Coordinates of C-alpha atoms and ligand atoms in Angstrom, one line a residue:
R13 CA 0.6 10.1 -18.8
I14 CA 0.4 7.5 -16.0
M15 CA 0.0 3.7 -16.3
I16 CA -1.1 1.8 -13.2
T17 CA -0.8 -1.9 -12.7
G18 CA -3.0 -3.7 -10.1
A19 CA -5.5 -0.9 -10.6
L20 CA -8.4 -2.9 -9.2
G21 CA -6.7 -3.6 -5.9
Q22 CA -7.1 -1.8 -2.6
I23 CA -4.6 1.1 -3.4
G24 CA -5.1 0.9 -7.2
S25 CA -8.9 1.4 -7.2
E26 CA -8.7 4.7 -5.3
L27 CA -5.4 5.9 -6.7
T28 CA -6.8 5.6 -10.3
L29 CA -9.8 7.7 -9.5
F30 CA -7.7 10.2 -7.5
L31 CA -5.1 10.6 -10.3
R32 CA -7.8 10.9 -13.0
K33 CA -9.4 13.7 -11.0
H34 CA -6.0 15.5 -10.7
Y35 CA -4.5 14.9 -14.2
G36 CA -7.6 14.1 -16.4
A37 CA -9.1 10.7 -16.9
E38 CA -7.6 10.2 -20.4
H39 CA -4.1 10.6 -18.9
V40 CA -4.4 7.7 -16.6
L41 CA -4.4 4.1 -18.0
A42 CA -5.6 1.5 -15.5
T43 CA -4.5 -2.1 -16.0
D44 CA -5.2 -5.3 -14.1
I45 CA -5.1 -9.0 -14.6
R46 CA -8.9 -9.1 -14.4
K47 CA -11.7 -6.8 -15.4
N48 CA -14.9 -5.7 -13.5
D49 CA -17.6 -3.1 -14.0
T50 CA -16.4 -0.6 -11.3
E51 CA -15.8 3.1 -11.8
V52 CA -12.1 2.4 -12.4
V53 CA -13.0 0.6 -15.6
R54 CA -15.8 2.9 -16.6
S55 CA -14.1 6.3 -15.9
G56 CA -11.1 6.1 -18.2
P57 CA -8.7 4.0 -20.3
F58 CA -8.5 0.3 -19.0
E59 CA -6.6 -2.7 -20.4
L60 CA -6.1 -6.2 -19.2
L61 CA -2.5 -6.8 -18.4
D62 CA -0.5 -9.7 -16.8
V63 CA 2.6 -8.0 -15.3
M64 CA 4.4 -11.3 -15.8
D65 CA 4.3 -10.7 -19.6
R66 CA 7.2 -8.3 -20.0
K67 CA 6.5 -7.8 -23.8
A68 CA 2.9 -7.0 -23.2
F69 CA 3.8 -4.7 -20.2
N70 CA 6.3 -2.7 -22.3
E71 CA 4.0 -2.6 -25.4
A72 CA 1.1 -1.3 -23.3
A73 CA 3.3 1.4 -21.8
G74 CA 4.6 2.3 -25.3
R75 CA 1.2 2.5 -26.9
F76 CA 0.0 4.8 -24.1
H77 CA 3.2 6.9 -24.2
A78 CA 3.4 6.4 -20.4
D79 CA 5.9 8.8 -18.7
T80 CA 5.0 7.5 -15.2
I81 CA 4.4 3.9 -14.2
I82 CA 2.8 3.0 -10.8
H83 CA 3.3 -0.7 -10.2
L84 CA 0.9 -2.0 -7.6
A85 CA 0.2 -5.6 -8.8
A86 CA 1.6 -7.9 -6.1
L87 CA 0.6 -10.6 -3.5
L88 CA 0.3 -9.2 0.1
S89 CA 1.9 -10.6 3.2
A90 CA -0.6 -13.3 4.4
V91 CA -1.2 -14.7 0.9
A92 CA 2.5 -14.6 0.2
E93 CA 3.2 -16.5 3.4
G94 CA 0.8 -19.2 2.2
N95 CA 2.4 -19.4 -1.3
P96 CA 6.0 -18.2 -1.0
L97 CA 7.2 -19.5 -4.3
L98 CA 4.4 -17.9 -6.3
A99 CA 4.9 -14.7 -4.2
W100 CA 8.6 -14.6 -5.2
H101 CA 7.8 -15.3 -8.8
L102 CA 5.0 -12.6 -9.1
N103 CA 6.3 -10.0 -6.7
M104 CA 9.9 -10.0 -8.1
G105 CA 9.1 -11.0 -11.7
G106 CA 6.4 -8.3 -11.9
L107 CA 8.7 -5.6 -10.4
L108 CA 11.5 -6.5 -12.7
N109 CA 9.2 -6.2 -15.7
A110 CA 8.0 -2.8 -14.4
L111 CA 11.7 -1.7 -14.0
E112 CA 12.6 -2.9 -17.5
T113 CA 9.5 -1.1 -18.9
A114 CA 10.4 2.1 -17.1
R115 CA 13.9 1.9 -18.4
E116 CA 12.8 1.3 -22.0
Q117 CA 10.1 3.9 -21.9
K118 CA 12.3 6.4 -20.0
A119 CA 9.4 6.6 -17.5
Q120 CA 9.4 7.4 -13.8
L121 CA 8.4 4.4 -11.6
F122 CA 6.6 4.2 -8.3
T123 CA 6.2 0.9 -6.5
P124 CA 5.1 0.5 -2.9
S125 CA 7.3 -1.0 -0.3
S126 CA 6.0 -1.8 3.2
I127 CA 6.7 -1.8 6.9
G128 CA 7.0 -5.5 6.0
V129 CA 10.7 -4.8 5.3
F130 CA 11.4 -4.7 9.0
G131 CA 11.9 -7.9 11.1
P132 CA 12.1 -9.0 14.7
S133 CA 15.7 -7.6 15.1
T134 CA 14.6 -4.1 14.0
Q135 CA 13.9 -1.4 16.7
K136 CA 10.1 -1.5 17.2
I137 CA 9.5 2.0 18.5
M138 CA 10.4 5.0 16.3
T139 CA 11.8 2.6 13.8
P140 CA 14.5 4.6 11.9
Q141 CA 14.5 5.2 8.1
E142 CA 17.9 3.6 7.9
T143 CA 18.1 0.4 10.0
V144 CA 18.5 -3.3 9.9
L145 CA 16.1 -5.0 7.5
R146 CA 15.9 -8.8 8.3
P147 CA 12.3 -9.7 7.6
V148 CA 11.1 -13.2 8.4
T149 CA 8.3 -13.3 5.7
M150 CA 8.5 -13.9 2.0
Y151 CA 6.6 -10.6 1.5
G152 CA 9.2 -8.8 3.5
V153 CA 12.0 -10.5 1.6
N154 CA 10.3 -9.4 -1.6
K155 CA 10.0 -5.8 -0.4
V156 CA 13.6 -5.5 0.7
A157 CA 14.8 -7.0 -2.6
G158 CA 12.4 -4.7 -4.4
E159 CA 13.9 -1.6 -2.7
L160 CA 17.4 -2.7 -3.6
L161 CA 16.4 -3.5 -7.2
A162 CA 14.7 -0.1 -7.6
D163 CA 17.8 1.6 -6.2
Y164 CA 20.0 -0.4 -8.6
Y165 CA 17.9 0.7 -11.6
F166 CA 18.3 4.3 -10.4
H167 CA 22.1 4.1 -10.0
K168 CA 22.8 1.8 -13.0
F169 CA 20.3 3.0 -15.6
S170 CA 19.1 6.4 -14.2
V171 CA 15.5 5.2 -14.0
D172 CA 13.7 7.6 -11.7
T173 CA 12.5 5.0 -9.1
R174 CA 10.6 6.1 -6.0
G175 CA 8.9 4.1 -3.2
I176 CA 7.1 4.4 0.1
R177 CA 7.0 1.8 2.9
F178 CA 3.3 1.8 3.5
P179 CA 1.9 0.7 6.9
G180 CA -1.5 -1.0 7.0
L181 CA -3.9 1.0 4.8
I182 CA -7.5 1.6 5.8
S183 CA -10.1 2.4 3.2
Y184 CA -13.8 2.0 2.5
M185 CA -13.9 1.7 -1.3
T186 CA -12.1 -1.7 -1.9
L187 CA -11.3 -4.5 0.5
P188 CA -7.6 -5.3 0.9
G189 CA -6.6 -8.7 -0.5
G190 CA -4.8 -11.0 1.8
G191 CA -2.8 -8.7 4.1
T192 CA -2.0 -9.0 7.8
T193 CA -3.5 -5.6 8.5
D194 CA -6.9 -6.4 6.8
Y195 CA -8.5 -6.7 10.2
A196 CA -8.5 -2.9 10.5
V197 CA -10.7 -2.7 7.5
E198 CA -12.9 -5.8 8.1
I199 CA -13.7 -4.6 11.6
F200 CA -15.6 -1.6 10.2
Y201 CA -17.8 -3.7 7.9
D202 CA -18.7 -6.1 10.7
A203 CA -19.2 -3.3 13.2
I204 CA -21.8 -1.7 11.0
Q205 CA -23.4 -4.8 9.7
N206 CA -23.3 -7.2 12.8
G207 CA -22.3 -5.0 15.8
R208 CA -19.4 -7.3 16.5
Y209 CA -16.0 -8.5 15.1
T210 CA -13.6 -11.4 15.8
S211 CA -10.0 -10.2 15.5
Y212 CA -7.4 -12.7 14.2
L213 CA -4.7 -10.6 16.0
R214 CA -4.4 -10.6 19.7
Q215 CA -4.9 -7.7 22.2
G216 CA -1.9 -5.5 22.4
T217 CA -0.7 -6.1 18.8
Y218 CA 0.4 -2.6 17.7
I219 CA 0.9 -1.9 14.0
D220 CA 1.4 1.3 12.1
M221 CA -1.7 2.2 9.9
M222 CA -2.7 5.0 7.5
Y223 CA -6.0 6.2 6.1
M224 CA -6.2 5.9 2.3
P225 CA -6.5 9.6 1.6
D226 CA -3.1 10.2 3.3
A227 CA -1.6 7.4 1.2
L228 CA -2.9 8.7 -2.1
K229 CA -1.5 12.2 -1.3
A230 CA 1.8 10.7 -0.2
I231 CA 2.2 8.9 -3.6
A232 CA 1.4 12.1 -5.6
D233 CA 3.7 14.2 -3.3
V234 CA 6.7 11.9 -3.5
M235 CA 6.3 11.5 -7.3
E236 CA 6.2 15.3 -7.7
A237 CA 9.1 16.0 -5.3
D238 CA 12.3 17.5 -6.8
T239 CA 14.6 14.6 -7.5
K240 CA 17.5 16.5 -5.8
Q241 CA 15.7 16.4 -2.5
L242 CA 15.4 12.6 -2.4
K243 CA 18.1 10.9 -0.4
H244 CA 16.0 7.7 0.4
R245 CA 14.0 7.2 -2.8
N246 CA 13.5 3.5 -2.2
A247 CA 11.7 3.7 0.1
Y248 CA 10.3 6.2 2.6
N249 CA 8.9 5.3 6.1
V250 CA 5.4 6.8 6.4
T251 CA 2.7 6.4 9.1
G252 CA -0.5 8.0 10.1
M253 CA -1.2 6.3 13.4
S254 CA -0.4 3.2 15.5
F255 CA -3.0 1.2 17.4
S256 CA -4.0 -2.2 18.8
P257 CA -7.2 -4.1 18.1
E258 CA -8.7 -3.1 21.4
E259 CA -7.9 0.6 20.9
L260 CA -9.6 0.6 17.5
A261 CA -12.6 -1.1 19.1
L262 CA -12.8 1.6 21.8
E263 CA -12.8 4.3 19.1
I264 CA -15.5 2.5 17.1
Q265 CA -17.6 2.2 20.3
N266 CA -17.6 6.1 20.5
H267 CA -19.8 5.9 17.4
L268 CA -21.4 2.4 17.7
P269 CA -21.8 2.0 21.5
G270 CA -23.0 -1.6 21.4
F271 CA -20.0 -2.8 19.3
T272 CA -18.1 -5.8 20.8
L273 CA -14.7 -7.3 19.9
E274 CA -13.8 -10.9 20.3
Y275 CA -10.5 -12.8 19.5
K276 CA -9.7 -15.9 17.5
I277 CA -6.0 -15.7 16.8
D278 CA -4.6 -16.7 13.4
P279 CA -1.1 -17.9 14.2
V280 CA 0.3 -17.1 10.7
R281 CA -0.9 -13.5 10.7
Q282 CA 0.0 -13.1 14.4
R283 CA 3.5 -14.2 13.7
I284 CA 3.8 -11.8 10.8
A285 CA 2.4 -8.9 12.8
D286 CA 4.7 -9.7 15.8
S287 CA 7.7 -9.4 13.5
W288 CA 6.8 -5.8 12.4
P289 CA 7.4 -2.6 14.3
D290 CA 4.9 -1.0 16.7
Q291 CA 5.5 2.6 15.6
I292 CA 7.9 3.8 12.9
D293 CA 9.7 7.1 12.4
A294 CA 8.6 9.1 9.3
S295 CA 10.9 12.1 9.7
A296 CA 12.9 11.4 6.5
A297 CA 9.7 11.6 4.4
K298 CA 8.7 14.8 6.3
N299 CA 12.1 16.4 5.8
E300 CA 12.7 15.4 2.2
W301 CA 9.3 15.9 0.6
G302 CA 7.0 17.4 3.3
F303 CA 5.0 14.3 4.3
V304 CA 2.3 15.0 6.9
A305 CA -0.6 12.7 7.7
Q306 CA -4.0 14.4 8.0
Y307 CA -5.8 11.5 9.7
D308 CA -5.3 10.1 13.2
L309 CA -7.3 7.3 14.8
P310 CA -10.4 9.4 15.9
K311 CA -10.6 11.3 12.6
M312 CA -10.2 8.1 10.5
T313 CA -12.7 6.1 12.5
K314 CA -15.3 8.9 12.2
D315 CA -14.9 9.1 8.4
M316 CA -14.8 5.3 7.9
I317 CA -18.0 4.8 9.8
E318 CA -19.8 7.7 8.0
K319 CA -18.7 6.7 4.5
L320 CA -19.1 2.9 5.0
S321 CA -22.6 3.4 6.6
D322 CA -23.6 5.2 3.4
K323 CA -22.0 2.5 1.2
L324 CA -23.6 -0.4 3.1
A325 CA -27.0 1.3 3.6
P326 CA -29.7 -1.0 2.1
Ligands
VAH10 C1 -0.2 -6.3 4.3 N1 -1.6 -4.4 4.0 O1 -0.8 -6.5 5.4 C2 -0.3 -5.0 3.7 C3 0.8 -4.1 4.2 C4 2.0 -3.3 6.2 C5 0.9 -4.1 5.7 O2 2.0 -4.4 3.6 O3 0.4 -7.2 3.8

């Protein structure tokens, strides 16, 4: 019985539907700080939950008899950089409440980390699973602290905590909220609707990315992996592809020939992107729980354009 926080977010909205299909809708409780009338709310149990309210968090998990908690509620990198104190409060306070709830309910806990844990002093090509983590963003500080806190709860309280360092995630169902990699999603909407896009990241900015279907499978796979296999439980490097804005534009032009890309750099998000790796090494995830990405840049682009064209069709 799985309880998800942040279930209306970019990962949460697809993960909820994916897990309900796999395990049965009634076994997946979706929670979020707000409510809407999407399929996430309509297709199974939904409750309003502020993850900053530890008592409410724990009671909701207890009422649902949750044996697995997937904690996704958080502020992403760009929003966090604009409001660092709120980001520390929500990202760390929410995670601590998730860890305490998992401890009290004897539940397994998944929470996403990010390539945001890496900083300018980290090796940028084939970034190792074990390497220096000196991020220069509040989001990165939150993710490094979060990984250490999750490991602490495993060693100190035997809470079965697991995490994945997600790269930028690309999906057509729900827009990301305030990330640095959001351009790789926005570009598809603008390409289909306006034939052009203005990138806030400059040419030659390489960032690891992953198509959402690969991310959903990675969460299910790491949570189902035999605990004895896991040496790096918090948290695994994974990646599907690495590209720059102009390489993504070229791939889109294979489907939408008239598409044009311009640039208007956002210094805040450019600085964040420049502090992250260009291409990380996912071999630990492959060796310890069989991670393999199915989507590369051409395959993702084709699927995004097909699915988004249907979704945006008048
Ligand atoms: C962000 N999409 O941009 C998230 C993710 C690696 C990027 O953490 O903040």
